[in-house]
Amino acid sequence: MSGFTDHPDQDFGVRIHDALGDAELRESFHGAMTFLRDKRRAQFPDADALETLRDSGAAIRDRALAQLPDLLEQLEDRCRHNGIQVHWAETADDANRIITGLIRAVNGQRIVKGKSMATEEIGLNTALEDAGFTCLESDMGEYIVQQAHETPSHIIMPAIHRNKASIARQFAEQIPDTPYTEDVDELIGTGRRVLRRAFAEADVGISGVNFAIAETGTLCLVENEGNGRMSTTVPDTHIAVMGIEKVIEKLADLPDLMRLLPRSATGQAITTYVNMISGPRREDECDGPRQVHLVLIDNGRSRIYADRQLRATLRCIRCGACMNHCPVYERLGGHAYGTVYPGPIGQVVMPQLFGLDHAGKLTQACSLNGACGEVCPVRIPLPDLIRRLRHEGVSADPASPVRGHGRQRRVSEALIWRAWQWIHTRPAVYRLVTRAATRARRLLPPLPRAWTRHRAPLEPAERSFQEWVRHHKKDHRP
Amino acid sequence: MKPRDRILSRLRHGRAASPATPYPAPETTAVTPSAPNIDSMVSALEAAHAQVFRMAEADWPDHLASLATERNWQQWWVGRDEAAATWQAHGSAPSVTVFEDWDGQKAALFDSAPISLSQAQGGIADTGTLIVESRPEAPRTLSLVPPVHVVIVREDSLFPDMPAAMVFYSRHGMPTNLIFISGPSKTADIQQTMAYGAHGPRELIVYLCR
Amino acid sequence: MNAPAIHRVYLFGTCLIDVFHPRAGMAAVRLLEREGIEVVFPEEQTCCGQPPYNSGYDDEARAVARQVVRRFNEPIPVIVPSGSCAGMLRHHYPSLLADGPLAEAAQDLAARTYELHEFLNRVLQVTWQDHGDPVKIVMHTSCSARREMGVSEDGLALLKQLKGVDVCEPENAEACCGFGGTFAVKMSDISAAMATDKCSAIRATEADQLLSSDCGCLLNIDGMLRKQGANLPAEHLAEFLWKRTGGDTP
């Protein structure tokens, strides 16, 4: 039940039910989310400074988006000048074909990958397997998840749904000469040992990109483990994969984004490593990849870009703070969503990528409490976008920009709201209804079931407030 | 049309069809302090689990030699940078390997290089960050593969903060590989428990020199 | 800072208060009248339109929003004893009505909309004497009041004026109670999981009474507390404030 699907609406209810019923899972997520929220809070002690920084983050990303096609051309030009080969992919399949072709061209045999959500999004590992390649995930969390044939449940901490006992069991069973231990240092030591061998022997390294700087043709990658450095430095060929929205204008834009990203993600002031890659090794350099490729992926982004409001989706810097603060994500975990990007940003991105007919139901798993929008470092108005997508889901407007629009519309619900409007735009009718409801309050059936399963039935008051107001006014008339 | 042109054309059409005013930049911009705060460099590095020594530049070889004796560090790996030359000239290390032949020495670097020494080209004081540029005399993997990494950095090469560093590189151009290092390699991927030495060095030892 | 002279305000009663918590509305009227303010209650009001709006049925919500904007047209403050309904008027009407003839009127309405306790605390700057016995209450601030309206401090500030009232907040006070309007029905299991945690945190405070200034949250939390058989009465903040500061049962 933990695989990604391109039709997340299917069995969403079943996955929700399973997730809510899994006490161990809920404990894992509750602990992890509390930990990450506390760490983030500690990094932003000054509320005003944080708001100014978020303004800056939003402005930098919005300025980049306003110039997106121009910056992409500039990035391509600067990268080529630096010796980085640039490839453009319109769809996930195109991207996978390009990457497979690049690996074949260098006769790649051993492939390692640093953590990259873009490659998860395009399903690269599966595509490579289909082409006869094995690609080893090298981020510790991704490695654990891949070895267990699972998918990540969080975009920053992929194995957050697992506790150390289950990882200890997995390592002891699957890695030769590994005794069972719950000592985290030893477990990481085991991962280090296995992956070191893989790094030393790899001929192709694949990575994501956090920011691409158009000014200098630089690919910026942040990480703590060093697997990003390994993947982009040791193999002879480095293939970087990024969504087209990740470009920023200049180096000067980087500091504020770097102040926001690790703090929002894991509550760190800065990550251990910030890689800034501006080309393959030069003739006179001793190490580094001989070839660097950049694969730019559209995969639906240009369609999102075409809508003024939905464009804000593309500001995202993939920090995961929205999911860390989402009360629904905290209770379901990432797998229940069935999507590469779970939580609030996933509920906004996925329906736009897959269409509302396939992922529109995701938008319902939100109480519009606003916690995500409050913490987003680039001020994506996530609740507004979720509400907008709910609207597009039931919209009959043929001009709707979102694929699968209107496909969440159910006649029964549409009729309810039509009736609701009829009543609520006719105050006299409304008063009749409320009068009836208050008078017949003891006779009302305990509906809806979805409510009374968990709560005492709703019980109207004896008299409505409006009735009281009318009497009150009479009493007070001069 | 090529995919590239189709993507760019869709973006240009989309932009023209629904122009939007970008989110306004805040009026107050962060003021870059004029001098780097050395204390914050030290405390941030230490908070990130690095070991920091401050001393006059001439003193680090003797200090490192005694530390090496204490820790029984024998097999040193270096590049051809200034720190390497100084260390070789000091002559206290039983074995110093110069890493200069990737294909010939890669296996040994991964399998039997316990400790490396290199010079950092600069640093960022407020985040406790070392700036390491790839150069002919400074291989990238020296600061990554051996489990212990000793770095020499001069106080006068520090930038006060990241904006100042970015101004510098914007003006002078980027090396092929620019790495900011703010501590030893680490991970909290297993149940949020911090472990050091995930893939890179377990230990980072910094000599901050006047 | 002197409070500006305000003699007349509109009251937007909200549909949940109308049907489920009329005493909260009565208390709001009394609290305002006691400050010498004439409360205008347009009879043509029904609901702010949130239920269809949050379900994606913008046209249906817009029809109701137009009615509110047209009817609450005098240039006097609009007081709403609910964070989420106030948020609807202040933050969502302008965009909902942006493309029609009422765009400007919606902006104007938004600018003079106040949540009740925000208005009492910040604009009227009321000062009160407590007339009740010592009591420990637990305050639940709605997400709309906290995040959309930014008025989470106002209710607490008013409560802190009351000497005999020991105010506390539940652990994870800023966490959603799981109501979310139609969310509570459409995603009832997730909603219930959230409400269960909220109820546990509230019960753990061992307070005598639960207060909130949003009827949606009250219906949700109180409904679950009653199903659990908890002896923890729930009340709208306005009603509690009115009774503690000398008002009779309205």
PDB file of C-alpha atoms in Angstrom, chain A residues 94-339:
ATOM      1  CA  ASP A  94      10.979  12.002 -22.159  1.00  0.00           C
ATOM      2  CA  ALA A  95      13.189  12.666 -19.145  1.00  0.00           C
ATOM      3  CA  ASN A  96      13.629   8.974 -18.458  1.00  0.00           C
ATOM      4  CA  ARG A  97      14.470   8.332 -22.109  1.00  0.00           C
ATOM      5  CA  ILE A  98      17.070  11.105 -22.076  1.00  0.00           C
ATOM      6  CA  ILE A  99      18.681   9.847 -18.870  1.00  0.00           C
ATOM      7  CA  THR A 100      18.694   6.229 -20.036  1.00  0.00           C
ATOM      8  CA  GLY A 101      20.266   7.360 -23.302  1.00  0.00           C
ATOM      9  CA  LEU A 102      22.982   9.274 -21.469  1.00  0.00           C
ATOM     10  CA  ILE A 103      23.812   6.249 -19.346  1.00  0.00           C
ATOM     11  CA  ARG A 104      23.963   4.000 -22.420  1.00  0.00           C
ATOM     12  CA  ALA A 105      26.172   6.493 -24.228  1.00  0.00           C
ATOM     13  CA  VAL A 106      28.856   6.234 -21.535  1.00  0.00           C
ATOM     14  CA  ASN A 107      28.240   2.511 -21.142  1.00  0.00           C
ATOM     15  CA  GLY A 108      27.272   3.091 -17.531  1.00  0.00           C
ATOM     16  CA  GLN A 109      27.049  -0.035 -15.383  1.00  0.00           C
ATOM     17  CA  ARG A 110      26.927   1.128 -11.804  1.00  0.00           C
ATOM     18  CA  ILE A 111      24.651   4.001 -10.980  1.00  0.00           C
ATOM     19  CA  VAL A 112      24.306   5.842  -7.681  1.00  0.00           C
ATOM     20  CA  LYS A 113      21.766   8.521  -6.935  1.00  0.00           C
ATOM     21  CA  GLY A 114      21.718  11.332  -4.404  1.00  0.00           C
ATOM     22  CA  LYS A 115      18.363  12.265  -2.958  1.00  0.00           C
ATOM     23  CA  SER A 116      16.176  13.852  -5.592  1.00  0.00           C
ATOM     24  CA  MET A 117      12.427  14.415  -5.582  1.00  0.00           C
ATOM     25  CA  ALA A 118      12.456  15.242  -9.298  1.00  0.00           C
ATOM     26  CA  THR A 119      13.689  11.737 -10.092  1.00  0.00           C
ATOM     27  CA  GLU A 120      11.019  10.299  -7.789  1.00  0.00           C
ATOM     28  CA  GLU A 121       8.465  12.386  -9.639  1.00  0.00           C
ATOM     29  CA  ILE A 122       9.425  10.947 -13.029  1.00  0.00           C
ATOM     30  CA  GLY A 123       9.754   7.398 -11.649  1.00  0.00           C
ATOM     31  CA  LEU A 124      13.365   7.171 -12.774  1.00  0.00           C
ATOM     32  CA  ASN A 125      14.323   4.091 -10.758  1.00  0.00           C
ATOM     33  CA  THR A 126      11.575   2.026 -12.350  1.00  0.00           C
ATOM     34  CA  ALA A 127      12.421   3.335 -15.810  1.00  0.00           C
ATOM     35  CA  LEU A 128      16.074   2.431 -15.294  1.00  0.00           C
ATOM     36  CA  GLU A 129      15.136  -1.045 -14.075  1.00  0.00           C
ATOM     37  CA  ASP A 130      12.999  -1.514 -17.156  1.00  0.00           C
ATOM     38  CA  ALA A 131      16.014  -0.538 -19.229  1.00  0.00           C
ATOM     39  CA  GLY A 132      18.151  -3.105 -17.424  1.00  0.00           C
ATOM     40  CA  PHE A 133      19.983  -0.788 -15.028  1.00  0.00           C
ATOM     41  CA  THR A 134      20.073  -0.761 -11.247  1.00  0.00           C
ATOM     42  CA  CYS A 135      20.296   2.569  -9.562  1.00  0.00           C
ATOM     43  CA  LEU A 136      21.332   2.567  -5.932  1.00  0.00           C
ATOM     44  CA  GLU A 137      19.866   5.246  -3.684  1.00  0.00           C
ATOM     45  CA  SER A 138      22.630   6.704  -1.532  1.00  0.00           C
ATOM     46  CA  ASP A 139      20.836   9.004   0.898  1.00  0.00           C
ATOM     47  CA  MET A 140      20.563   6.918   4.084  1.00  0.00           C
ATOM     48  CA  GLY A 141      16.805   7.289   4.296  1.00  0.00           C
ATOM     49  CA  GLU A 142      16.303   6.608   0.593  1.00  0.00           C
ATOM     50  CA  TYR A 143      18.641   3.620   0.817  1.00  0.00           C
ATOM     51  CA  ILE A 144      16.617   2.112   3.652  1.00  0.00           C
ATOM     52  CA  VAL A 145      13.373   2.707   1.796  1.00  0.00           C
ATOM     53  CA  GLN A 146      14.673   1.360  -1.517  1.00  0.00           C
ATOM     54  CA  GLN A 147      16.056  -1.773   0.101  1.00  0.00           C
ATOM     55  CA  ALA A 148      12.634  -2.464   1.619  1.00  0.00           C
ATOM     56  CA  HIS A 149      10.937  -1.899  -1.767  1.00  0.00           C
ATOM     57  CA  GLU A 150       9.045   1.031  -0.317  1.00  0.00           C
ATOM     58  CA  THR A 151       8.701   4.651  -1.392  1.00  0.00           C
ATOM     59  CA  PRO A 152       9.650   7.737   0.644  1.00  0.00           C
ATOM     60  CA  SER A 153       6.987   8.961   3.047  1.00  0.00           C
ATOM     61  CA  HIS A 154       8.419  12.473   3.441  1.00  0.00           C
ATOM     62  CA  ILE A 155      10.285  14.628   0.958  1.00  0.00           C
ATOM     63  CA  ILE A 156      13.121  15.471   3.345  1.00  0.00           C
ATOM     64  CA  MET A 157      13.187  12.470   5.650  1.00  0.00           C
ATOM     65  CA  PRO A 158      12.240   9.531   3.432  1.00  0.00           C
ATOM     66  CA  ALA A 159      12.315   6.841   6.117  1.00  0.00           C
ATOM     67  CA  ILE A 160      10.461   8.854   8.711  1.00  0.00           C
ATOM     68  CA  HIS A 161       7.741   6.183   8.911  1.00  0.00           C
ATOM     69  CA  ARG A 162      10.262   3.593  10.104  1.00  0.00           C
ATOM     70  CA  ASN A 163      11.591   3.110  13.618  1.00  0.00           C
ATOM     71  CA  LYS A 164      15.095   1.918  14.354  1.00  0.00           C
ATOM     72  CA  ALA A 165      14.023  -1.580  15.365  1.00  0.00           C
ATOM     73  CA  SER A 166      12.491  -2.243  11.969  1.00  0.00           C
ATOM     74  CA  ILE A 167      15.568  -0.814  10.224  1.00  0.00           C
ATOM     75  CA  ALA A 168      17.773  -2.978  12.416  1.00  0.00           C
ATOM     76  CA  ARG A 169      15.786  -6.060  11.365  1.00  0.00           C
ATOM     77  CA  GLN A 170      15.991  -5.073   7.713  1.00  0.00           C
ATOM     78  CA  PHE A 171      19.766  -4.552   7.753  1.00  0.00           C
ATOM     79  CA  ALA A 172      20.393  -7.808   9.604  1.00  0.00           C
ATOM     80  CA  GLU A 173      18.267  -9.719   7.112  1.00  0.00           C
ATOM     81  CA  GLN A 174      19.370  -8.076   3.900  1.00  0.00           C
ATOM     82  CA  ILE A 175      23.006  -7.064   4.331  1.00  0.00           C
ATOM     83  CA  PRO A 176      25.484  -9.953   4.665  1.00  0.00           C
ATOM     84  CA  ASP A 177      27.572 -10.103   7.849  1.00  0.00           C
ATOM     85  CA  THR A 178      25.404  -7.596   9.647  1.00  0.00           C
ATOM     86  CA  PRO A 179      24.383  -8.489  13.207  1.00  0.00           C
ATOM     87  CA  TYR A 180      21.133  -7.097  14.580  1.00  0.00           C
ATOM     88  CA  THR A 181      21.679  -3.826  16.411  1.00  0.00           C
ATOM     89  CA  GLU A 182      19.487  -0.877  17.294  1.00  0.00           C
ATOM     90  CA  ASP A 183      22.501   1.345  17.833  1.00  0.00           C
ATOM     91  CA  VAL A 184      21.983   4.164  15.330  1.00  0.00           C
ATOM     92  CA  ASP A 185      25.709   4.866  14.936  1.00  0.00           C
ATOM     93  CA  GLU A 186      26.271   1.238  14.038  1.00  0.00           C
ATOM     94  CA  LEU A 187      23.328   1.165  11.664  1.00  0.00           C
ATOM     95  CA  ILE A 188      24.624   4.249   9.881  1.00  0.00           C
ATOM     96  CA  GLY A 189      28.091   2.676   9.876  1.00  0.00           C
ATOM     97  CA  THR A 190      26.652  -0.310   8.052  1.00  0.00           C
ATOM     98  CA  GLY A 191      25.019   1.940   5.460  1.00  0.00           C
ATOM     99  CA  ARG A 192      28.271   3.845   5.089  1.00  0.00           C
ATOM    100  CA  ARG A 193      30.228   0.644   4.487  1.00  0.00           C
ATOM    101  CA  VAL A 194      27.869  -0.649   1.802  1.00  0.00           C
ATOM    102  CA  LEU A 195      27.440   2.666   0.037  1.00  0.00           C
ATOM    103  CA  ARG A 196      31.165   3.536   0.071  1.00  0.00           C
ATOM    104  CA  ARG A 197      31.830   0.520  -2.061  1.00  0.00           C
ATOM    105  CA  ALA A 198      29.060   1.633  -4.410  1.00  0.00           C
ATOM    106  CA  PHE A 199      30.428   5.177  -4.650  1.00  0.00           C
ATOM    107  CA  ALA A 200      33.952   3.982  -5.338  1.00  0.00           C
ATOM    108  CA  GLU A 201      32.754   1.762  -8.159  1.00  0.00           C
ATOM    109  CA  ALA A 202      30.019   3.944  -9.649  1.00  0.00           C
ATOM    110  CA  ASP A 203      30.430   5.271 -13.148  1.00  0.00           C
ATOM    111  CA  VAL A 204      27.255   7.384 -13.237  1.00  0.00           C
ATOM    112  CA  GLY A 205      25.964   9.637 -10.463  1.00  0.00           C
ATOM    113  CA  ILE A 206      22.484  11.122 -10.543  1.00  0.00           C
ATOM    114  CA  SER A 207      21.395  14.039  -8.386  1.00  0.00           C
ATOM    115  CA  GLY A 208      18.664  16.568  -7.995  1.00  0.00           C
ATOM    116  CA  VAL A 209      19.120  20.335  -7.878  1.00  0.00           C
ATOM    117  CA  ASN A 210      17.867  22.684  -5.166  1.00  0.00           C
ATOM    118  CA  PHE A 211      18.541  25.889  -7.045  1.00  0.00           C
ATOM    119  CA  ALA A 212      20.064  26.567 -10.445  1.00  0.00           C
ATOM    120  CA  ILE A 213      21.680  29.960 -10.773  1.00  0.00           C
ATOM    121  CA  ALA A 214      21.182  31.504 -14.209  1.00  0.00           C
ATOM    122  CA  GLU A 215      23.828  34.194 -13.701  1.00  0.00           C
ATOM    123  CA  THR A 216      26.710  31.742 -13.426  1.00  0.00           C
ATOM    124  CA  GLY A 217      25.322  28.438 -14.714  1.00  0.00           C
ATOM    125  CA  THR A 218      25.665  26.866 -11.274  1.00  0.00           C
ATOM    126  CA  LEU A 219      23.764  23.904  -9.839  1.00  0.00           C
ATOM    127  CA  CYS A 220      23.257  24.193  -6.121  1.00  0.00           C
ATOM    128  CA  LEU A 221      22.609  21.108  -4.027  1.00  0.00           C
ATOM    129  CA  VAL A 222      22.205  21.087  -0.254  1.00  0.00           C
ATOM    130  CA  GLU A 223      22.685  18.031   1.949  1.00  0.00           C
ATOM    131  CA  ASN A 224      24.097  16.793   5.235  1.00  0.00           C
ATOM    132  CA  GLU A 225      25.385  13.322   4.528  1.00  0.00           C
ATOM    133  CA  GLY A 226      27.923  13.854   1.767  1.00  0.00           C
ATOM    134  CA  ASN A 227      26.159  11.447  -0.565  1.00  0.00           C
ATOM    135  CA  GLY A 228      25.304  14.376  -2.807  1.00  0.00           C
ATOM    136  CA  ARG A 229      28.987  15.249  -3.002  1.00  0.00           C
ATOM    137  CA  MET A 230      29.894  11.616  -3.627  1.00  0.00           C
ATOM    138  CA  SER A 231      27.294  11.206  -6.373  1.00  0.00           C
ATOM    139  CA  THR A 232      28.288  14.413  -8.123  1.00  0.00           C
ATOM    140  CA  THR A 233      32.068  14.100  -7.683  1.00  0.00           C
ATOM    141  CA  VAL A 234      33.206  10.494  -7.815  1.00  0.00           C
ATOM    142  CA  PRO A 235      31.524   8.929 -10.884  1.00  0.00           C
ATOM    143  CA  ASP A 236      32.827   9.948 -14.291  1.00  0.00           C
ATOM    144  CA  THR A 237      29.404  11.089 -15.393  1.00  0.00           C
ATOM    145  CA  HIS A 238      27.090  13.294 -13.357  1.00  0.00           C
ATOM    146  CA  ILE A 239      23.473  13.711 -14.438  1.00  0.00           C
ATOM    147  CA  ALA A 240      21.556  16.428 -12.596  1.00  0.00           C
ATOM    148  CA  VAL A 241      17.774  16.405 -12.857  1.00  0.00           C
ATOM    149  CA  MET A 242      15.594  19.396 -12.068  1.00  0.00           C
ATOM    150  CA  GLY A 243      12.153  20.850 -12.604  1.00  0.00           C
ATOM    151  CA  ILE A 244      12.267  23.964 -14.757  1.00  0.00           C
ATOM    152  CA  GLU A 245      10.933  26.107 -11.918  1.00  0.00           C
ATOM    153  CA  LYS A 246      14.077  25.710  -9.798  1.00  0.00           C
ATOM    154  CA  VAL A 247      16.057  28.383 -11.595  1.00  0.00           C
ATOM    155  CA  ILE A 248      16.904  31.618  -9.774  1.00  0.00           C
ATOM    156  CA  GLU A 249      18.331  34.764 -11.244  1.00  0.00           C
ATOM    157  CA  LYS A 250      21.635  35.321  -9.490  1.00  0.00           C
ATOM    158  CA  LEU A 251      24.052  34.337  -6.750  1.00  0.00           C
ATOM    159  CA  ALA A 252      22.820  37.212  -4.617  1.00  0.00           C
ATOM    160  CA  ASP A 253      19.419  35.491  -4.452  1.00  0.00           C
ATOM    161  CA  LEU A 254      20.902  32.436  -2.814  1.00  0.00           C
ATOM    162  CA  PRO A 255      21.646  33.635   0.753  1.00  0.00           C
ATOM    163  CA  ASP A 256      18.055  34.375   1.739  1.00  0.00           C
ATOM    164  CA  LEU A 257      16.820  31.128   0.223  1.00  0.00           C
ATOM    165  CA  MET A 258      19.572  29.319   2.096  1.00  0.00           C
ATOM    166  CA  ARG A 259      18.509  31.053   5.293  1.00  0.00           C
ATOM    167  CA  LEU A 260      15.015  29.713   4.717  1.00  0.00           C
ATOM    168  CA  LEU A 261      15.451  26.229   3.287  1.00  0.00           C
ATOM    169  CA  PRO A 262      17.394  24.259   5.933  1.00  0.00           C
ATOM    170  CA  ARG A 263      15.772  26.135   8.821  1.00  0.00           C
ATOM    171  CA  SER A 264      12.293  25.414   7.499  1.00  0.00           C
ATOM    172  CA  ALA A 265      13.128  21.837   6.578  1.00  0.00           C
ATOM    173  CA  THR A 266      15.098  20.367   9.454  1.00  0.00           C
ATOM    174  CA  GLY A 267      15.643  23.312  11.775  1.00  0.00           C
ATOM    175  CA  GLN A 268      19.305  23.688  10.853  1.00  0.00           C
ATOM    176  CA  ALA A 269      20.959  27.077  10.310  1.00  0.00           C
ATOM    177  CA  ILE A 270      22.780  25.597   7.350  1.00  0.00           C
ATOM    178  CA  THR A 271      23.270  22.125   5.941  1.00  0.00           C
ATOM    179  CA  THR A 272      26.641  20.440   6.356  1.00  0.00           C
ATOM    180  CA  TYR A 273      27.293  20.674   2.640  1.00  0.00           C
ATOM    181  CA  VAL A 274      26.258  23.181   0.033  1.00  0.00           C
ATOM    182  CA  ASN A 275      27.454  21.972  -3.371  1.00  0.00           C
ATOM    183  CA  MET A 276      27.791  24.568  -6.081  1.00  0.00           C
ATOM    184  CA  ILE A 277      28.586  22.811  -9.298  1.00  0.00           C
ATOM    185  CA  SER A 278      29.592  24.942 -12.256  1.00  0.00           C
ATOM    186  CA  GLY A 279      31.085  22.398 -14.595  1.00  0.00           C
ATOM    187  CA  PRO A 280      32.935  19.125 -15.077  1.00  0.00           C
ATOM    188  CA  ARG A 281      36.561  18.773 -13.990  1.00  0.00           C
ATOM    189  CA  ARG A 282      38.980  20.914 -15.902  1.00  0.00           C
ATOM    190  CA  GLU A 283      41.984  19.471 -17.718  1.00  0.00           C
ATOM    191  CA  ASP A 284      44.270  20.459 -14.852  1.00  0.00           C
ATOM    192  CA  GLU A 285      42.025  19.154 -12.076  1.00  0.00           C
ATOM    193  CA  CYS A 286      42.664  15.790 -10.495  1.00  0.00           C
ATOM    194  CA  ASP A 287      39.117  14.621  -9.779  1.00  0.00           C
ATOM    195  CA  GLY A 288      35.472  15.345 -10.442  1.00  0.00           C
ATOM    196  CA  PRO A 289      33.158  14.111 -13.177  1.00  0.00           C
ATOM    197  CA  ARG A 290      34.332  14.251 -16.774  1.00  0.00           C
ATOM    198  CA  GLN A 291      30.810  14.924 -17.999  1.00  0.00           C
ATOM    199  CA  VAL A 292      28.044  16.903 -16.355  1.00  0.00           C
ATOM    200  CA  HIS A 293      24.519  16.832 -17.776  1.00  0.00           C
ATOM    201  CA  LEU A 294      21.536  18.868 -16.712  1.00  0.00           C
ATOM    202  CA  VAL A 295      18.091  17.509 -17.544  1.00  0.00           C
ATOM    203  CA  LEU A 296      15.385  20.174 -17.345  1.00  0.00           C
ATOM    204  CA  ILE A 297      11.924  18.749 -16.788  1.00  0.00           C
ATOM    205  CA  ASP A 298       8.637  20.428 -17.591  1.00  0.00           C
ATOM    206  CA  ASN A 299       6.212  17.573 -16.800  1.00  0.00           C
ATOM    207  CA  GLY A 300       3.170  19.829 -16.465  1.00  0.00           C
ATOM    208  CA  ARG A 301       4.903  22.829 -14.937  1.00  0.00           C
ATOM    209  CA  SER A 302       4.354  25.074 -17.943  1.00  0.00           C
ATOM    210  CA  ARG A 303       0.627  24.388 -17.614  1.00  0.00           C
ATOM    211  CA  ILE A 304       0.660  25.350 -13.927  1.00  0.00           C
ATOM    212  CA  TYR A 305       2.622  28.435 -14.916  1.00  0.00           C
ATOM    213  CA  ALA A 306      -0.148  29.628 -17.223  1.00  0.00           C
ATOM    214  CA  ASP A 307      -2.525  30.379 -14.339  1.00  0.00           C
ATOM    215  CA  ARG A 308      -1.879  33.547 -12.397  1.00  0.00           C
ATOM    216  CA  GLN A 309      -2.968  32.138  -9.033  1.00  0.00           C
ATOM    217  CA  LEU A 310      -1.747  28.568  -9.433  1.00  0.00           C
ATOM    218  CA  ARG A 311       1.660  29.835 -10.579  1.00  0.00           C
ATOM    219  CA  ALA A 312       2.536  30.324  -6.898  1.00  0.00           C
ATOM    220  CA  THR A 313       2.752  26.510  -6.714  1.00  0.00           C
ATOM    221  CA  LEU A 314       6.043  26.832  -8.579  1.00  0.00           C
ATOM    222  CA  ARG A 315       7.645  28.974  -5.885  1.00  0.00           C
ATOM    223  CA  CYS A 316       8.072  25.825  -3.811  1.00  0.00           C
ATOM    224  CA  ILE A 317      11.605  25.067  -2.617  1.00  0.00           C
ATOM    225  CA  ARG A 318      10.650  21.586  -1.348  1.00  0.00           C
ATOM    226  CA  CYS A 319      11.474  22.128   2.313  1.00  0.00           C
ATOM    227  CA  GLY A 320       8.644  20.004   3.674  1.00  0.00           C
ATOM    228  CA  ALA A 321       7.629  22.503   6.372  1.00  0.00           C
ATOM    229  CA  CYS A 322       4.019  22.402   5.147  1.00  0.00           C
ATOM    230  CA  MET A 323       3.780  18.689   5.811  1.00  0.00           C
ATOM    231  CA  ASN A 324       5.623  18.962   9.122  1.00  0.00           C
ATOM    232  CA  HIS A 325       2.932  21.373  10.281  1.00  0.00           C
ATOM    233  CA  CYS A 326      -0.082  19.716   8.662  1.00  0.00           C
ATOM    234  CA  PRO A 327      -2.342  18.007  11.224  1.00  0.00           C
ATOM    235  CA  VAL A 328      -3.679  15.688   8.525  1.00  0.00           C
ATOM    236  CA  TYR A 329      -0.225  14.640   7.307  1.00  0.00           C
ATOM    237  CA  GLU A 330       0.867  14.121  10.901  1.00  0.00           C
ATOM    238  CA  ARG A 331      -1.933  11.591  11.360  1.00  0.00           C
ATOM    239  CA  LEU A 332      -1.789   9.867   7.985  1.00  0.00           C
ATOM    240  CA  GLY A 333       1.904   9.882   7.141  1.00  0.00           C
ATOM    241  CA  GLY A 334       3.146  10.264   3.604  1.00  0.00           C
ATOM    242  CA  HIS A 335       2.171   6.933   2.080  1.00  0.00           C
ATOM    243  CA  ALA A 336      -1.570   7.389   2.499  1.00  0.00           C
ATOM    244  CA  TYR A 337      -1.480  10.125  -0.126  1.00  0.00           C
ATOM    245  CA  GLY A 338      -0.067   7.663  -2.663  1.00  0.00           C
ATOM    246  CA  THR A 339       1.929  10.474  -4.227  1.00  0.00           C
TER     247      THR A 339
END
